[in-house]
PDB file of C-alpha atoms in Angstrom:
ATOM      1  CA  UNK A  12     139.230 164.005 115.135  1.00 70.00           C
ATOM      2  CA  UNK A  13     136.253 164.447 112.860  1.00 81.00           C
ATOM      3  CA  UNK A  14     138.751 164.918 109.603  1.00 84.00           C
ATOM      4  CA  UNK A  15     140.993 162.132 110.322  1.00 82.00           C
ATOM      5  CA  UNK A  16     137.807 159.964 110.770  1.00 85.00           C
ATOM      6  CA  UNK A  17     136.587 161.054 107.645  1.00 86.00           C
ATOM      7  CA  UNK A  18     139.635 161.168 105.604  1.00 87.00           C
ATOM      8  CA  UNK A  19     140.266 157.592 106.558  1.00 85.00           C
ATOM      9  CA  UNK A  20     136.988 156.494 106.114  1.00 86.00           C
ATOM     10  CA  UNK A  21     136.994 157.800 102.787  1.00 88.00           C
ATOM     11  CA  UNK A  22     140.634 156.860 102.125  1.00 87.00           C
ATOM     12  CA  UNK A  23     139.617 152.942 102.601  1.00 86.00           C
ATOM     13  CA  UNK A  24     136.755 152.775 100.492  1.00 88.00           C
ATOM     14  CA  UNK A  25     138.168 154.440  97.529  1.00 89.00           C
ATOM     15  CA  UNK A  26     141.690 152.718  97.971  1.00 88.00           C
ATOM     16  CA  UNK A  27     140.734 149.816 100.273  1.00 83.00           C
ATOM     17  CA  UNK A  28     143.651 150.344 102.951  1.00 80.00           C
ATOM     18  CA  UNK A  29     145.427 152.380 105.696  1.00 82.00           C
ATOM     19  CA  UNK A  30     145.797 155.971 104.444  1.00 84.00           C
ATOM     20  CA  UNK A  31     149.627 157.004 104.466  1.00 85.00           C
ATOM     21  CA  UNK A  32     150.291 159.140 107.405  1.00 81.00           C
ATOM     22  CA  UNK A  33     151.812 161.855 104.741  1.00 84.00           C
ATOM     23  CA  UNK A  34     148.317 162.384 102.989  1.00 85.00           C
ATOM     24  CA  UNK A  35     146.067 162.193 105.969  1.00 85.00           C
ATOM     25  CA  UNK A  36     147.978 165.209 107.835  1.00 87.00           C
ATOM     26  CA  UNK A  37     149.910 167.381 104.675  1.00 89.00           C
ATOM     27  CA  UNK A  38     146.531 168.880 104.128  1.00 90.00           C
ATOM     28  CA  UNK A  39     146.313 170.028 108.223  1.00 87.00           C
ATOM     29  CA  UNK A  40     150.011 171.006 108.204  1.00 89.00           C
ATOM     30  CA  UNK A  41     149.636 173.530 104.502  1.00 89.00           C
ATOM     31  CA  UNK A  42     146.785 174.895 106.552  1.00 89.00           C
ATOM     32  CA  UNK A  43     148.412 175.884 109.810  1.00 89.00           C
ATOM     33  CA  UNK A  44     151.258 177.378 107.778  1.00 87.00           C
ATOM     34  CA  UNK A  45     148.713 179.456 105.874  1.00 88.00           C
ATOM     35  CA  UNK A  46     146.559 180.234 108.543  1.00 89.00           C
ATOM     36  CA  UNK A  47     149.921 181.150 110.970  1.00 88.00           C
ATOM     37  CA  UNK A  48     151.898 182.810 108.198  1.00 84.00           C
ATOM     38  CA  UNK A  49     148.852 184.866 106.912  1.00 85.00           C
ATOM     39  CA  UNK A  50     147.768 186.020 110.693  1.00 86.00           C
ATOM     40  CA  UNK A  51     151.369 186.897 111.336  1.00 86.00           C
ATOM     41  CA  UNK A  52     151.679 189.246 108.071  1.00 85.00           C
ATOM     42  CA  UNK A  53     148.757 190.965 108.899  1.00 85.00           C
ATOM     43  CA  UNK A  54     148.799 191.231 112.783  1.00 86.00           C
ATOM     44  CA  UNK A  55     152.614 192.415 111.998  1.00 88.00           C
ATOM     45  CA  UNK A  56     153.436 193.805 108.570  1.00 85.00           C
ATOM     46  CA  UNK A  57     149.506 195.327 107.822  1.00 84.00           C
ATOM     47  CA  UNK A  58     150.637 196.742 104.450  1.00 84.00           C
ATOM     48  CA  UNK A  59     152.162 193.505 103.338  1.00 86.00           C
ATOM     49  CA  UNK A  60     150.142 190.766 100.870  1.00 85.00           C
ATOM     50  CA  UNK A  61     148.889 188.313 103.645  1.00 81.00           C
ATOM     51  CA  UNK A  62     150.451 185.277 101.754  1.00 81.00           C
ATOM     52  CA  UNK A  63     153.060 186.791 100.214  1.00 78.00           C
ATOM     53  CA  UNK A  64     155.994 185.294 101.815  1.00 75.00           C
ATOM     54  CA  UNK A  65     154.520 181.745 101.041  1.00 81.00           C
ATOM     55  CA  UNK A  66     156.345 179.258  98.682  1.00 85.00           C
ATOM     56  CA  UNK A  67     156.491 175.622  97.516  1.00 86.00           C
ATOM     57  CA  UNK A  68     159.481 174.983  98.915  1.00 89.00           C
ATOM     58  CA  UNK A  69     158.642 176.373 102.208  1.00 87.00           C
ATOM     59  CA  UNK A  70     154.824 174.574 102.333  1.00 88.00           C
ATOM     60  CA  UNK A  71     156.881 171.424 101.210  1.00 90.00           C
ATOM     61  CA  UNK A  72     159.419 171.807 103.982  1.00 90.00           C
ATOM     62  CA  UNK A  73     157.043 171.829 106.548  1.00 88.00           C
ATOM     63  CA  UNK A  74     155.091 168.847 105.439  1.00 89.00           C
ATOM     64  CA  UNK A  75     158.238 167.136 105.337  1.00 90.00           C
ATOM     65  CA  UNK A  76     159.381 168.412 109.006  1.00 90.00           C
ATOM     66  CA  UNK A  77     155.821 167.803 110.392  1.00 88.00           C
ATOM     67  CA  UNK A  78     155.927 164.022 108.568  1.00 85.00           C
ATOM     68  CA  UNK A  79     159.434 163.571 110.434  1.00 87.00           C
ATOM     69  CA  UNK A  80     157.829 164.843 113.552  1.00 85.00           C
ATOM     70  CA  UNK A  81     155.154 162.594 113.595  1.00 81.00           C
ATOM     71  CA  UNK A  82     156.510 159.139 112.556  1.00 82.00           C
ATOM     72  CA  UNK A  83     159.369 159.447 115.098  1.00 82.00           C
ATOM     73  CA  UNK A  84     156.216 160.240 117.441  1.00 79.00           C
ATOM     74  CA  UNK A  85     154.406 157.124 116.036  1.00 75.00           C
ATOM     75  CA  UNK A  86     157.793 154.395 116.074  1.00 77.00           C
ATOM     76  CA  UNK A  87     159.337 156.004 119.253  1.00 76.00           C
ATOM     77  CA  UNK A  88     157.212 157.616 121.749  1.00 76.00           C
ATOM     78  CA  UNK A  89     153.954 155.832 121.722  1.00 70.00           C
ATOM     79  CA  UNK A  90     155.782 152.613 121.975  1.00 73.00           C
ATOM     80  CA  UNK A  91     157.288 153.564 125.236  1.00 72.00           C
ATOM     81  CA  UNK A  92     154.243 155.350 126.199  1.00 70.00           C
ATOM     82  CA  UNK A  93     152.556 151.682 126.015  1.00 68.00           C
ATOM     83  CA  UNK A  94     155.626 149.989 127.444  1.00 68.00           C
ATOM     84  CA  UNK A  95     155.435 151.841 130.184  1.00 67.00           C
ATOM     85  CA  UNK A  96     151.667 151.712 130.760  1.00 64.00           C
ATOM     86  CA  UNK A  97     152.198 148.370 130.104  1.00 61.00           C
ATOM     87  CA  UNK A  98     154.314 147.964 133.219  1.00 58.00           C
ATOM     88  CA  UNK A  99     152.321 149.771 135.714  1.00 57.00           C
ATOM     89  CA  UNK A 100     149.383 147.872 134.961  1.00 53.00           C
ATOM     90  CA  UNK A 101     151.458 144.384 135.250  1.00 55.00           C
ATOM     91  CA  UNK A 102     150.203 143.820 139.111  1.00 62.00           C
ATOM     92  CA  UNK A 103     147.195 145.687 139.130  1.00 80.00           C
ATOM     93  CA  UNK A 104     144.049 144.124 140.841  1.00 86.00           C
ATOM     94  CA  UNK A 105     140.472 144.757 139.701  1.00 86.00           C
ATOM     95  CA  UNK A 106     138.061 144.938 143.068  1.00 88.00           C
ATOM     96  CA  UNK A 107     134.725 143.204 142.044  1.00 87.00           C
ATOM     97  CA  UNK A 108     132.253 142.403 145.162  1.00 86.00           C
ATOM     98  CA  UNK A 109     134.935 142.687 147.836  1.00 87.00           C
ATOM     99  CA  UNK A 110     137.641 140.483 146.328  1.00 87.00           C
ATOM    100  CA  UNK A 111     140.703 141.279 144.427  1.00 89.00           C
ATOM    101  CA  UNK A 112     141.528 139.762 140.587  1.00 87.00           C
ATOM    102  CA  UNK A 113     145.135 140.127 138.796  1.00 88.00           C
ATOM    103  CA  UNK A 114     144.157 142.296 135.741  1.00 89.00           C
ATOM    104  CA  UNK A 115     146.985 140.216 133.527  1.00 88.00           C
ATOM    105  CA  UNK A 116     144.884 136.813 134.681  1.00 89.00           C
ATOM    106  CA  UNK A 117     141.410 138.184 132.839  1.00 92.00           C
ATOM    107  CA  UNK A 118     141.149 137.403 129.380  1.00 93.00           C
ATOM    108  CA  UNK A 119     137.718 138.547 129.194  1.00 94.00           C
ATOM    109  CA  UNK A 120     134.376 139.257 131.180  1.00 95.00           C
ATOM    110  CA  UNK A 121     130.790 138.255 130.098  1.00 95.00           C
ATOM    111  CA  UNK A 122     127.861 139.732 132.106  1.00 94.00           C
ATOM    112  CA  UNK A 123     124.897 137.811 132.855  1.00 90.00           C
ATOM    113  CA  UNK A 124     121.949 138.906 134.550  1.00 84.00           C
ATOM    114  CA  UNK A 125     123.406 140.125 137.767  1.00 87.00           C
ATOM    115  CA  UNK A 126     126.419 138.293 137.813  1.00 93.00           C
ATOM    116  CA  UNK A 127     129.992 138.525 136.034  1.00 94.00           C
ATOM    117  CA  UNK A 128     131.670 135.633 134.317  1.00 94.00           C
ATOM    118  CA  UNK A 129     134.895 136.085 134.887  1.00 94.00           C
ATOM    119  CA  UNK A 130     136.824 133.867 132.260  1.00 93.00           C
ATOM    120  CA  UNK A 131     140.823 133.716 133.248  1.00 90.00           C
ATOM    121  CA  UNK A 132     143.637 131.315 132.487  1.00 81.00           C
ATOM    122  CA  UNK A 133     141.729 127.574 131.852  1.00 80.00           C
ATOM    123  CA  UNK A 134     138.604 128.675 134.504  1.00 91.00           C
ATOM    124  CA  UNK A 135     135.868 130.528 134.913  1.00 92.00           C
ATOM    125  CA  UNK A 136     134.373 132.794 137.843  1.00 92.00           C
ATOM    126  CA  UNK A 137     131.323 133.588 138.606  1.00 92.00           C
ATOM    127  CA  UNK A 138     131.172 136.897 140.871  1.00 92.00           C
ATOM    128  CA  UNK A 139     127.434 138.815 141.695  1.00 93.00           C
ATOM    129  CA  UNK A 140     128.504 142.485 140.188  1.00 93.00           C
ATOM    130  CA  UNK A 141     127.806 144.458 137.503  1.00 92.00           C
ATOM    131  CA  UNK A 142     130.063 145.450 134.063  1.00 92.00           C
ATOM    132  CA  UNK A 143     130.304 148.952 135.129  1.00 92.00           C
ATOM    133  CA  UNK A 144     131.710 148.465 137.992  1.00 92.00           C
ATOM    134  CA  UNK A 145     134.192 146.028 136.035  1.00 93.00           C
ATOM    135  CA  UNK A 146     134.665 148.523 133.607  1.00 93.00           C
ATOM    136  CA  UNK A 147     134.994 152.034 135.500  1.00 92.00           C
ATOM    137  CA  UNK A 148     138.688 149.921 136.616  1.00 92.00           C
ATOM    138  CA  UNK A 149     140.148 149.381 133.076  1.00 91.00           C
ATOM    139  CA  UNK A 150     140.893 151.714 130.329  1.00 89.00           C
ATOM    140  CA  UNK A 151     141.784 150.964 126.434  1.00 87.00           C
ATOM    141  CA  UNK A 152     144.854 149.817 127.201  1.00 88.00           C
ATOM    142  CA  UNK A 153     143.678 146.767 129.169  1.00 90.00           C
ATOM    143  CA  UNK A 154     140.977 145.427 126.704  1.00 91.00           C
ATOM    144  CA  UNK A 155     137.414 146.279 125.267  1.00 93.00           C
ATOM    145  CA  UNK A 156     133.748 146.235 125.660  1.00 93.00           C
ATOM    146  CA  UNK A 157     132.570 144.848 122.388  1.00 94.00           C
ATOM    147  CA  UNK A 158     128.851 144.482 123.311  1.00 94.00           C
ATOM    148  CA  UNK A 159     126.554 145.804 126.545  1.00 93.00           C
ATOM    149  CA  UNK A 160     127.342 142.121 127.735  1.00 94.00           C
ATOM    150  CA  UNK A 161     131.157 141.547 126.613  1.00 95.00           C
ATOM    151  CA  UNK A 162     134.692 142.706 127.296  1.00 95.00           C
ATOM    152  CA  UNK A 163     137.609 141.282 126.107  1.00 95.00           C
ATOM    153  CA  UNK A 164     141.659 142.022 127.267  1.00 93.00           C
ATOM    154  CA  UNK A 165     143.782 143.313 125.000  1.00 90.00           C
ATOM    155  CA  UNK A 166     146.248 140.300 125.060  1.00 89.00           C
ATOM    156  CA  UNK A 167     143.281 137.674 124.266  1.00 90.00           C
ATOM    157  CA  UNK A 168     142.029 139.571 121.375  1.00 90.00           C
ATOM    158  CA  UNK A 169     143.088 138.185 117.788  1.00 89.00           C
ATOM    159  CA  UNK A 170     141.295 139.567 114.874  1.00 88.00           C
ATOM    160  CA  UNK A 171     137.886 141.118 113.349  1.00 90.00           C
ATOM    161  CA  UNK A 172     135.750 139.645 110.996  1.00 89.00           C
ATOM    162  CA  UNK A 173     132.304 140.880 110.164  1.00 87.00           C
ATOM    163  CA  UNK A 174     130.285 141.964 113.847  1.00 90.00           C
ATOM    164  CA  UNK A 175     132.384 138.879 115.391  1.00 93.00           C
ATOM    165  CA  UNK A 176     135.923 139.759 117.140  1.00 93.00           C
ATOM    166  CA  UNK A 177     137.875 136.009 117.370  1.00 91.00           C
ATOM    167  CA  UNK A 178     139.947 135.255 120.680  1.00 90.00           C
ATOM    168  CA  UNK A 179     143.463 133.715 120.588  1.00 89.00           C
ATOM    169  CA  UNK A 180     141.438 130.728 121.768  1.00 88.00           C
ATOM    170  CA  UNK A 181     139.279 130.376 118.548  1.00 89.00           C
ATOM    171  CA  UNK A 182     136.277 131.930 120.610  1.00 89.00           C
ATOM    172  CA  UNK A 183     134.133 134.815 118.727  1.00 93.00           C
ATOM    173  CA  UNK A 184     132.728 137.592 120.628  1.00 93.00           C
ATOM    174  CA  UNK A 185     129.845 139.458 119.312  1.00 94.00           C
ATOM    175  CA  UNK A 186     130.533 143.578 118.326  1.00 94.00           C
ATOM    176  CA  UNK A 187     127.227 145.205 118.498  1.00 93.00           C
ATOM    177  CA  UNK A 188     126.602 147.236 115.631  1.00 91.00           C
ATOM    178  CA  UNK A 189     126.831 150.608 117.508  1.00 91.00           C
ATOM    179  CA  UNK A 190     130.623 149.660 118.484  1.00 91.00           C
ATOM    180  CA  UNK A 191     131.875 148.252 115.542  1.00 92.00           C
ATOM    181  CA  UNK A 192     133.602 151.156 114.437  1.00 90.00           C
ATOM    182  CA  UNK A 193     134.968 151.555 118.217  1.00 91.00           C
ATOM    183  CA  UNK A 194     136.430 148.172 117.698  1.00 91.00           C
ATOM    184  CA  UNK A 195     137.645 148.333 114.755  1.00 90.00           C
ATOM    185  CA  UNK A 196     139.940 151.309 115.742  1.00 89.00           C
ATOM    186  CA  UNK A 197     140.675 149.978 119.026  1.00 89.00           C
ATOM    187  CA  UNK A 198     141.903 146.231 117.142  1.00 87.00           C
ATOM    188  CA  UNK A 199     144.156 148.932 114.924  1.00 84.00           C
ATOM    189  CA  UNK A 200     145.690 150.827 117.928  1.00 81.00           C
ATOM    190  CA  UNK A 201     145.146 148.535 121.376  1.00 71.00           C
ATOM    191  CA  UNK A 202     144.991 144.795 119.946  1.00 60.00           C
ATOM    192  CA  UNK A 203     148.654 143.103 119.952  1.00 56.00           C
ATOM    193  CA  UNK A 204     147.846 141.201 116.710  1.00 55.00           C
ATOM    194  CA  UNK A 205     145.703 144.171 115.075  1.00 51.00           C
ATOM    195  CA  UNK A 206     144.279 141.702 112.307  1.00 54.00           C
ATOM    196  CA  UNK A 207     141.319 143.221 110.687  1.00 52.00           C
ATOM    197  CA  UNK A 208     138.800 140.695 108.058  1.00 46.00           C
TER     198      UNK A 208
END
């Protein structure tokens, strides 16, 4: 986790996008071949050079197996993972203060003082509970807390720009400064639109 962070982080501000999925992970995949090939020799062939058997064409094969690997991973299976995530949480309530609220209705919660303002489809509610107990009942696939006083559902979510994340609706939401990185990786993976400013 810490090298992709890095690598990426590092990848954008020298090149100013994504990093290609080849580059970020070629470097992990030459290093479990080494690491696996070497401990292999020497747990099994002791006499043998520990790196010995190692070639280009075998380091590039596996970076190109691994690459395979991972984008069918990244096109096929996450995608369905989501789908189907997607589809168990279709009809699933949230319980706040005793009453039940269709998760798909919420396009995002606002806490004040003791109370939650629940904003759904053209209306607002206003229930007496607090954002944790809103928020122990969703995960990253629903939406996002952006700020100690703000979450927003993944479908209402439209884009980042500066510390301000802009609903479909043409609202902004404040990011505290603490999250932004949080939501800036969550509007990459999670948001439908996944526009970044």
């Amino acid at each position: 986790m810490f090298y992709a962070l890095a690598t990426c982080r590092i990848w954008r501000s020298t090149f100013g996008g994504p990093i290609p999925l080849i580059i970020l992970s070629s470097p992990l995949v030459l290093a479990s071949t080494y690491l696996t090939a070497g401990g292999l020799t020497i747990l099994f062939e002791p006499g043998k050079p520990a790196f010995g058997s190692m070639t280009w064409q075998m380091n590039l094969r596996n970076v190109f197996v691994a690459h395979v690997f991972e984008t069918v991973a990244l096109l096929w299976l996450l995608p369905a993972q989501r789908a189907r995530k997607a589809i168990k949480s279709a009809g699933r309530d949230i319980t706040l203060a005793g009453r039940k609220v269709g998760l798909t209705q919420i396009s995002r919660v606002k806490a004040a003082e003791h109370h939650l303002e629940i904003y759904m489809s053209g209306k607002v509610e206003i229930i007496r509970e607090r954002m944790a107990t809103f928020l122990d009942q969703v995960s990253p696939e629903d939406g996002i807390q952006t700020h100690r006083s703000h979450w927003v559902a993944r479908q209402t979510a439209r884009s980042l720009s500066g510390s301000k994340l802009t609903l479909t609706d043409g609202q902004e939401i404040p990011v505290a400064r603490g999250r932004l990185d949080d939501v800036r990786a969550w509007v990459n993976t999670h948001s439908d639109t996944k526009e970044l400013l």
